[in-house]
Each structure stands twice: as C-alpha cells, then as structure tokens.
C-alpha cells in the first residue's frame, strides 16, 4: 500500500486568492455594470522592455537555423548571462560575487521553495509574519513543522513584523538555523538598513545559521543608503544565499527567469559537525532536477543589462513607484497609518478593523480589490495590501473612488 507524505495534510488550504476571487465574482454578478479595479494583484501589468523583446526575437531566429540552433544549455545558465549578472548586479555595487556562484532558474518561487531540501529535517526554521507563503508551505511539506493550531504551525519560529518594530523583525530569542528574510518586503513594502541586516549576518555567523535572502524587489529601491544585496554586508558570503528574479524588475512574470547566488564559502554542517559547502550540493540538485532556462529567455534577460535595457527597466519601475506614491499620498490624506511605497510596489495599510471587513467595504463601496493582510499571516490581521501594479489611469480612478467611499 502506497502511503502519501502526510506532511502535505498539515497544509492549510490557501483560501486567500480564491476567497478574493469568489467575493469579486459575487459582487460583479450583483453589479454587472460596475467596473472593478484590481489593486490586489502581485503581478506586473506592463509589457516587456523593447530591448528584451528585440533580444528575444533575435534568439528565436537563431533557433530557426541549424548553424545557430541550440539544444540543451548548461544547467546553471549560459555564461553570457551569469557574467552580466555578476558584473552589473554585484561587482558594480562592490559586492564580490563571481559568475560561477550564480545559478539561473525559471523562478525565485521554485528556488526559494526548493532550497530547503538541502537541509536537515530537524533544522529550526525562522519565518517572518506576514510572509510570502512559499517559505512557510515548503517547510511544512518537508516535515519541519507540527500541526497548524491557533493560526500558526507548531515548531516554527515566527518573526513578527509589526508597527512596533517598523516591520523589520528582531533577532529571535530562541536558537534558529535557517532564516528567511525578504527586503524590500512582500507584502509590507518595508526595507532593511545595512546596519539592521548586519545584525542578522552577525547572528548567523555566531550561531552557524544560514540566511535565505529574497531580493525580488531590490530594483524598486530608491533610497541609496539601503542594501540591494545582502553581499553588500561584510561577512555575508559565509552565511547567506540570495534570490533574485526578473519577474518584478523587468516584467518577466510570464516569461520566467530568475537566479540564485550561492557564494563558495557558504556552508552548513554534517552530523559529525564538519563544515559542508552548499555550492556543490545545490549544483548537484540543480543538475539532477533541472535542465536550464530556455535560450531565448536567457538572451531576453541579458538585454536587461544593455544601456537601453537598463533605461527601459528603470522607466518601468519608476512608473510603478509613481503609482505607489499616489496610493501612499491618498492613504495618508485619509489618515491611515501605512508603510511601503517608498522603495516597493506595495502599500501596507493599517485599516483599523478586520482585514476582510475592510476588503468587503472597499469592494462594495468603491469597486476596488485589495489583498486582506490576514492572508499573509497572523500579524497581517488588521491590515490590507494595495499593489502599485496597474495602469496610472486605474490607480487614479481607484483612489478617487476610495476617497469617496471613505468620505
Ligand atoms: C514575485 C516574488 C518572487 C518572484 O517569483 P518568480 O517565481 O521569480 O516569479 C519572489 N519572491 C517574492 C517575495 C515575490 O513577491
């Protein structure tokens, strides 16, 4: 008799987006003429930069001719892309990362979800609350938690991100081995300073722990004092893995390209206490389970680093950040506390009532869809997230309706 992995049975069904969809559908059915504006999505809405499209087309044409056709590429990604990343995303910022420490993949979701399989099932895991659910659910699947009770999985260390700590969690007061951090943050849009990030790096070094740093939103940083990469922090090469993605920075959510950085010094330990480097283990996993990102997609990603590509991505991000500024200004004018917008495409709003109650109010009175904060964790209760991923026109219209609904 085949038995299943019973850890999967512990998973809480994620009702968040299906609940939202149901409520929106019911509202639309009752008000067929009402035009609903969605500020709830975490997906980009603008077309790929023209430089990426041109490179994508050229690469597709190469695939049409035997002499330039390419079959399987290197599992870790083509050197042209890995070298461009090392140079532009790291060395240019004073972070010592080399091309062979970069693994190209089809998404930061898969990478942040898969990385945990390199570590012991006994690893003590620290996860922020509120959180991008991938970190949490993949550790539940792997059996690193107990049952779900009272809004949380037993056996995990939750890192509360609240108004009290300005949405940057404090160091845990019990020992942990594996630490997930995401800055600029989804869902809160909060950021971490170099000094705060240094306390985490120092903690990891002192405790032989490892930081998994999700920097999917680094391109939205406007405050030049903030770290774009954890490797801008001294000592991070030994204790941190970083995840990046072209999804939000260049509009690749439907095109699929991302990468993971594993410095050669980065290590964990075997049961005899011997240091084991992570780079060769991840390389082994990657080559065993993955056959590389498609050649045209890697060429499209490479074009992000051309002069035109850089300017076009910057314009794309500025457009979303200007939306975020408009949302923040409106929220402030309506006397709500909020965080985000400054260096992220999200605004995290303290709604002074239940998350879902506020969601229903915005939907029914303004025809605007937000994301209830409670869907991201216990600490998200009493908050909603508004996303800047929409057209200027829709954002302006939505904010006007919200002002009227709350007047
Ligand atoms: C969008 C997002 C990603 C990117 O995921 P992809 O699989 O590369 O599209 C990673 N982390 C967070 C927190 C995100 O919000």
Coordinates of C-alpha atoms and ligand atoms in Angstrom, one line a residue:
X1 CA 0.0 0.0 0.0
X2 CA 1.4 3.3 -1.1
X3 CA 1.4 5.9 1.6
X4 CA 1.5 9.6 1.0
X5 CA 3.7 12.3 2.5
X6 CA 1.4 13.1 5.4
X7 CA 3.1 16.4 6.0
X8 CA 1.0 17.7 3.0
X9 CA -2.1 17.0 5.0
X10 CA -1.0 19.7 7.5
X11 CA -1.1 22.4 4.9
X12 CA -3.8 25.0 5.3
X13 CA -5.6 25.4 2.1
X14 CA -4.7 28.8 0.9
X15 CA -8.1 30.4 0.5
X16 CA -6.7 33.9 0.1
X17 CA -6.8 34.4 -3.6
X18 CA -9.8 32.0 -4.2
X19 CA -11.8 33.8 -1.5
X20 CA -10.9 37.1 -3.1
X21 CA -12.0 35.8 -6.5
X22 CA -15.3 34.5 -5.1
X23 CA -16.2 37.7 -3.4
X24 CA -15.3 39.7 -6.5
X25 CA -17.3 37.4 -8.7
X26 CA -20.4 37.7 -6.4
X27 CA -20.1 41.5 -6.4
X28 CA -19.7 41.6 -10.2
X29 CA -22.8 39.4 -10.6
X30 CA -24.8 41.7 -8.4
X31 CA -23.5 44.8 -10.1
X32 CA -22.8 43.8 -13.8
X33 CA -22.3 47.4 -14.9
X34 CA -19.7 48.2 -12.2
X35 CA -16.1 48.3 -13.5
X36 CA -13.9 46.7 -10.8
X37 CA -10.3 47.9 -10.4
X38 CA -7.8 45.4 -9.0
X39 CA -5.1 46.7 -6.7
X40 CA -4.8 43.3 -5.1
X41 CA -2.5 41.5 -7.5
X42 CA 1.2 40.9 -7.1
X43 CA 1.7 40.6 -10.9
X44 CA 3.1 43.2 -13.3
X45 CA 0.8 44.7 -15.9
X46 CA 3.2 46.5 -18.3
X47 CA 4.8 44.9 -21.4
X48 CA 8.4 43.6 -21.5
X49 CA 11.0 46.3 -22.2
X50 CA 11.6 46.7 -26.0
X51 CA 15.4 45.8 -25.6
X52 CA 14.3 42.4 -24.1
X53 CA 11.8 41.8 -26.8
X54 CA 14.4 42.5 -29.6
X55 CA 16.9 40.1 -28.0
X56 CA 14.1 37.5 -27.5
X57 CA 13.2 37.7 -31.2
X58 CA 16.8 37.5 -32.4
X59 CA 17.3 34.4 -30.2
X60 CA 14.2 32.8 -31.6
X61 CA 15.5 33.4 -35.1
X62 CA 18.8 31.7 -34.2
X63 CA 16.8 28.7 -33.1
X64 CA 15.3 28.5 -36.7
X65 CA 18.7 27.8 -38.4
X66 CA 20.7 24.6 -37.9
X67 CA 24.0 26.5 -37.7
X68 CA 22.9 28.7 -34.8
X69 CA 20.4 26.3 -33.2
X70 CA 21.0 25.4 -29.6
X71 CA 19.8 22.3 -27.7
X72 CA 20.4 21.7 -24.0
X73 CA 22.4 24.5 -22.5
X74 CA 24.4 24.5 -19.2
X75 CA 22.0 23.7 -16.3
X76 CA 23.4 26.6 -14.4
X77 CA 22.7 29.0 -17.2
X78 CA 24.7 30.5 -20.1
X79 CA 28.0 32.3 -19.3
X80 CA 26.8 35.4 -21.1
X81 CA 24.0 35.9 -18.6
X82 CA 25.9 34.8 -15.5
X83 CA 28.8 37.1 -16.3
X84 CA 26.4 40.1 -17.0
X85 CA 24.7 39.4 -13.6
X86 CA 28.0 39.2 -11.6
X87 CA 29.3 42.4 -13.2
X88 CA 26.1 44.6 -13.1
X89 CA 24.1 43.3 -10.1
X90 CA 27.0 42.7 -7.8
X91 CA 30.6 43.8 -8.7
X92 CA 29.3 47.3 -9.8
X93 CA 27.9 47.7 -6.2
X94 CA 31.0 46.5 -4.5
X95 CA 29.7 43.0 -3.8
X96 CA 32.2 40.3 -4.6
X97 CA 30.2 37.7 -6.5
X98 CA 31.6 35.7 -9.4
X99 CA 29.7 34.3 -12.4
X100 CA 30.2 30.7 -11.2
X101 CA 28.3 31.5 -8.0
X102 CA 25.2 32.3 -9.9
X103 CA 22.5 29.7 -10.9
X104 CA 20.0 30.8 -13.5
X105 CA 16.5 29.3 -13.0
X106 CA 12.9 29.7 -14.1
X107 CA 11.8 31.5 -11.0
X108 CA 12.5 32.7 -7.5
X109 CA 9.4 30.9 -6.3
X110 CA 10.9 27.5 -7.2
X111 CA 14.3 28.4 -5.9
X112 CA 13.0 29.7 -2.5
X113 CA 10.8 26.7 -2.3
X114 CA 13.4 24.1 -3.3
X115 CA 16.4 25.3 -1.4
X116 CA 15.2 23.9 1.9
X117 CA 15.7 20.3 0.7
X118 CA 19.5 20.7 1.2
X119 CA 19.0 21.0 4.9
X120 CA 18.2 18.6 7.7
X121 CA 14.5 17.9 8.6
X122 CA 15.5 18.9 12.2
X123 CA 16.6 22.4 11.1
X124 CA 15.0 25.1 13.3
X125 CA 13.4 27.5 10.9
X126 CA 12.6 31.2 11.4
X127 CA 10.0 32.7 9.1
X128 CA 8.6 36.3 9.0
X129 CA 5.0 37.0 9.7
X130 CA 3.4 38.4 7.5
X131 CA 5.1 36.4 4.7
X132 CA 5.3 35.3 1.1
X133 CA 3.7 31.9 1.7
X134 CA 6.2 29.8 -0.3
X135 CA 8.8 29.8 2.5
X136 CA 6.3 28.5 5.0
X137 CA 4.5 25.9 3.0
X138 CA 7.6 24.2 1.6
X139 CA 8.9 23.7 5.1
X140 CA 5.5 22.3 6.1
X141 CA 5.7 19.8 3.2
X142 CA 9.2 18.8 4.2
X143 CA 8.0 18.0 7.7
X144 CA 9.8 20.7 9.6
X145 CA 6.6 21.7 11.5
X146 CA 4.0 20.3 13.7
X147 CA 0.2 20.8 13.2
X148 CA -1.5 24.0 12.5
X149 CA -3.1 25.4 15.6
X150 CA -4.3 28.9 16.5
X151 CA -3.2 30.5 13.2
X152 CA 0.3 29.1 13.2
X153 CA 2.3 25.9 12.6
X154 CA 3.9 24.4 15.6
X155 CA 7.6 24.0 15.7
X156 CA 8.4 27.1 13.6
X157 CA 9.9 30.3 14.9
X158 CA 7.8 33.2 13.7
X159 CA 9.5 36.6 13.2
X160 CA 6.8 39.2 13.8
X161 CA 6.9 42.2 11.6
X162 CA 4.7 44.8 13.2
X163 CA 4.4 48.6 13.7
X164 CA 6.4 48.2 16.9
X165 CA 9.5 47.1 15.1
X166 CA 8.8 49.2 11.9
X167 CA 8.1 45.9 10.1
X168 CA 11.7 44.7 10.4
X169 CA 11.8 41.6 12.7
X170 CA 14.0 41.5 15.7
X171 CA 16.6 38.7 16.2
X172 CA 14.9 35.6 17.6
X173 CA 15.3 34.9 21.3
X174 CA 15.5 31.1 20.8
X175 CA 18.1 29.4 18.6
X176 CA 17.4 29.0 14.9
X177 CA 19.4 27.5 12.0
X178 CA 17.6 28.7 8.8
X179 CA 16.3 32.3 8.5
X180 CA 14.1 33.6 5.7
X181 CA 14.3 37.4 5.1
X182 CA 12.7 39.4 2.2
X183 CA 13.6 43.1 1.6
X184 CA 12.1 45.2 0.2
X185 CA 9.3 43.1 1.6
X186 CA 6.3 41.5 0.1
X187 CA 3.6 42.1 1.5
X188 CA 4.6 45.1 3.6
X189 CA 6.9 47.0 1.3
X190 CA 9.2 47.6 4.3
X191 CA 13.0 47.8 3.9
X192 CA 16.0 46.9 6.0
X193 CA 19.0 49.2 6.6
X194 CA 22.6 47.9 6.2
X195 CA 23.1 48.2 10.0
X196 CA 20.0 46.1 10.7
X197 CA 21.0 43.5 8.1
X198 CA 24.4 43.3 9.6
X199 CA 22.9 42.2 12.9
X200 CA 21.3 39.3 11.1
X201 CA 24.6 38.4 9.3
X202 CA 26.4 38.5 12.7
X203 CA 23.7 36.4 14.3
X204 CA 24.1 33.8 11.5
X205 CA 27.8 33.7 11.9
X206 CA 27.7 33.4 15.7
X207 CA 25.1 30.6 15.6
X208 CA 26.2 28.7 12.5
X209 CA 22.9 29.6 10.9
X210 CA 22.1 30.5 7.3
X211 CA 20.1 33.4 5.9
X212 CA 17.9 32.9 2.8
X213 CA 17.6 36.5 1.5
X214 CA 14.9 37.1 -1.1
X215 CA 15.7 40.3 -3.0
X216 CA 13.0 40.0 -5.7
X217 CA 12.1 43.7 -5.2
X218 CA 15.6 45.2 -5.0
X219 CA 15.1 47.1 -8.3
X220 CA 12.4 49.2 -6.5
X221 CA 14.9 50.7 -4.0
X222 CA 15.2 54.5 -4.3
X223 CA 16.9 55.2 -1.1
X224 CA 20.6 54.8 -2.0
X225 CA 21.6 54.1 1.6
X226 CA 19.7 50.7 1.5
X227 CA 21.4 47.5 0.6
X228 CA 20.3 46.0 -2.8
X229 CA 22.1 42.8 -2.0
X230 CA 23.0 41.0 1.3
X231 CA 26.5 40.7 -0.1
X232 CA 27.0 44.4 0.5
X233 CA 27.2 43.4 4.2
X234 CA 30.6 42.3 5.5
X235 CA 30.7 38.6 6.3
X236 CA 27.6 37.7 4.3
X237 CA 29.4 35.4 1.8
X238 CA 29.8 32.8 4.5
X239 CA 26.2 32.8 5.8
X240 CA 23.8 33.9 3.1
X241 CA 22.1 32.7 -0.1
X242 CA 20.4 35.4 -2.2
X243 CA 17.4 35.0 -4.6
X244 CA 16.7 37.4 -7.4
X245 CA 14.1 37.5 -10.2
X246 CA 13.4 39.4 -13.4
X247 CA 9.7 39.0 -12.7
X248 CA 9.1 42.3 -11.0
X249 CA 12.3 44.2 -12.1
X250 CA 11.8 43.6 -15.9
X251 CA 8.2 42.3 -16.2
X252 CA 9.2 38.6 -16.6
X253 CA 6.4 37.1 -14.6
X254 CA 5.1 35.3 -17.7
X255 CA 8.5 34.9 -19.4
X256 CA 10.2 33.2 -16.4
X257 CA 13.8 33.9 -15.4
X258 CA 15.4 34.3 -12.1
X259 CA 18.7 33.4 -10.3
X260 CA 20.1 32.2 -7.0
X261 CA 23.5 33.2 -5.7
X262 CA 25.5 30.7 -3.5
X263 CA 28.9 32.0 -2.6
X264 CA 31.6 29.3 -2.5
X265 CA 32.3 30.0 1.3
X266 CA 28.6 29.4 2.2
X267 CA 28.4 26.3 4.4
X268 CA 26.2 24.2 6.7
X269 CA 27.3 21.2 8.9
X270 CA 27.0 17.4 8.8
X271 CA 26.0 15.4 11.9
X272 CA 29.7 14.9 12.8
X273 CA 30.0 18.7 12.9
X274 CA 32.1 19.0 9.8
X275 CA 31.6 22.0 7.5
X276 CA 29.9 21.2 4.2
X277 CA 29.9 23.7 1.4
X278 CA 26.4 24.5 0.0
X279 CA 27.5 25.4 -3.6
X280 CA 28.4 21.9 -4.7
X281 CA 25.2 20.5 -3.1
X282 CA 22.9 23.0 -4.9
X283 CA 24.9 22.4 -8.1
X284 CA 24.2 18.7 -7.8
X285 CA 20.5 19.3 -7.1
X286 CA 20.2 21.7 -9.9
X287 CA 21.9 19.4 -12.5
X288 CA 19.8 16.4 -11.3
X289 CA 16.4 18.1 -11.3
X290 CA 16.7 21.0 -13.8
X291 CA 17.7 21.3 -17.4
X292 CA 18.2 25.0 -17.7
X293 CA 16.1 28.0 -18.8
X294 CA 15.3 28.4 -22.5
X295 CA 18.0 30.1 -24.6
X296 CA 15.7 32.9 -25.9
X297 CA 14.6 33.7 -22.4
X298 CA 18.2 34.0 -21.2
X299 CA 19.0 36.3 -24.1
X300 CA 16.0 38.4 -23.2
X301 CA 17.3 38.6 -19.6
X302 CA 20.8 39.5 -20.7
X303 CA 19.3 42.5 -22.5
X304 CA 18.2 43.9 -19.2
X305 CA 21.9 44.9 -18.7
X306 CA 22.3 46.7 -22.0
X307 CA 22.2 50.5 -21.8
X308 CA 18.8 50.6 -23.4
X309 CA 17.5 47.7 -21.3
X310 CA 18.7 49.4 -18.1
X311 CA 16.9 52.7 -19.1
X312 CA 13.7 50.9 -20.1
X313 CA 13.6 48.8 -16.8
X314 CA 14.2 52.0 -14.8
X315 CA 11.3 53.7 -16.6
X316 CA 9.1 50.6 -16.0
X317 CA 9.8 50.6 -12.3
X318 CA 9.5 54.4 -12.0
X319 CA 6.0 54.1 -13.4
X320 CA 5.0 51.6 -10.7
X321 CA 6.7 53.6 -8.0
X322 CA 4.8 56.7 -9.0
X323 CA 1.6 54.7 -8.7
X324 CA 2.8 53.7 -5.2
X325 CA 3.4 57.3 -4.3
X326 CA -0.1 58.3 -5.4
X327 CA -1.5 55.4 -3.3
X328 CA 0.6 56.4 -0.3
X329 CA -0.4 60.1 -0.6
X330 CA -4.1 59.2 -0.7
X331 CA -3.8 56.8 2.3
X332 CA -2.0 59.5 4.3
X333 CA -4.7 62.1 3.4
X334 CA -7.3 59.6 4.7
X335 CA -5.4 59.4 8.0
X336 CA -4.4 55.7 7.8
X337 CA -1.0 54.5 9.0
X338 CA 0.9 52.7 6.3
X339 CA 4.3 51.5 5.3
X340 CA 5.8 50.8 1.9
X341 CA 5.6 52.6 -1.4
X342 CA 9.0 54.5 -0.9
X343 CA 11.1 51.5 -2.1
X344 CA 8.5 48.9 -3.1
X345 CA 5.4 48.4 -5.3
X346 CA 3.2 47.7 -2.2
X347 CA 1.5 49.8 0.4
X348 CA 0.7 48.1 3.7
X349 CA -2.2 49.8 5.4
X350 CA -3.4 49.6 9.0
X351 CA -7.1 49.6 8.4
X352 CA -8.3 50.0 12.0
X353 CA -10.7 47.0 11.6
X354 CA -10.7 43.4 10.4
X355 CA -8.8 42.8 7.1
X356 CA -11.7 41.1 5.4
X357 CA -14.2 43.7 6.7
X358 CA -12.2 46.4 5.1
X359 CA -11.8 44.3 1.9
X360 CA -15.6 44.0 1.6
X361 CA -16.1 47.7 2.3
X362 CA -13.6 48.7 -0.5
X363 CA -15.2 46.2 -2.9
X364 CA -18.8 47.1 -2.2
X365 CA -18.4 50.9 -1.8
X366 CA -15.5 51.6 -4.2
X367 CA -15.4 48.6 -6.6
X368 CA -11.7 48.3 -5.7
X369 CA -10.0 45.0 -4.9
X370 CA -7.2 44.9 -2.3
X371 CA -5.5 42.0 -0.6
X372 CA -6.5 41.3 3.1
X373 CA -3.4 41.3 5.2
X374 CA -4.7 38.4 7.3
X375 CA -4.0 36.1 4.3
X376 CA -0.2 36.6 4.8
X377 CA -0.1 35.6 8.5
X378 CA -1.4 36.3 11.9
X379 CA 0.5 39.7 12.1
X380 CA -1.3 40.7 8.9
X381 CA -4.7 40.9 10.6
X382 CA -6.0 44.4 10.7
X383 CA -4.0 45.3 7.5
X384 CA -4.6 45.3 3.8
X385 CA -2.1 45.5 1.0
X386 CA -2.6 47.7 -2.0
X387 CA -0.4 47.0 -5.1
X388 CA 1.0 49.6 -7.5
X389 CA 0.9 47.1 -10.4
X390 CA -1.7 48.6 -12.5
X391 CA -2.1 51.4 -15.1
X392 CA -1.9 55.1 -13.9
X393 CA -5.4 55.6 -15.1
X394 CA -6.8 52.7 -13.0
X395 CA -4.8 53.8 -9.9
X396 CA -6.0 57.4 -10.1
X397 CA -9.6 56.2 -10.6
X398 CA -9.4 53.7 -7.8
X399 CA -8.0 56.3 -5.4
X400 CA -10.8 58.7 -6.3
X401 CA -13.4 56.0 -5.6
X402 CA -11.7 55.1 -2.3
X403 CA -11.8 58.8 -1.2
X404 CA -15.5 59.0 -2.0
X405 CA -16.2 55.6 -0.2
X406 CA -14.5 56.8 3.0
X407 CA -15.8 60.4 2.9
Ligands
LIG1 C1 7.1 37.9 -7.0 C2 8.0 37.3 -6.0 C3 9.1 36.5 -6.3 C4 9.4 36.2 -7.8 O1 9.0 34.9 -8.1 P1 9.2 34.3 -9.6 O2 9.0 32.9 -9.4 O3 10.6 34.6 -9.9 O4 8.2 35.0 -10.5 C5 9.9 36.0 -5.3 N1 9.7 36.4 -4.0 C6 8.7 37.2 -3.7 C7 8.6 37.6 -2.3 C8 7.8 37.7 -4.6 O5 6.8 38.5 -4.3

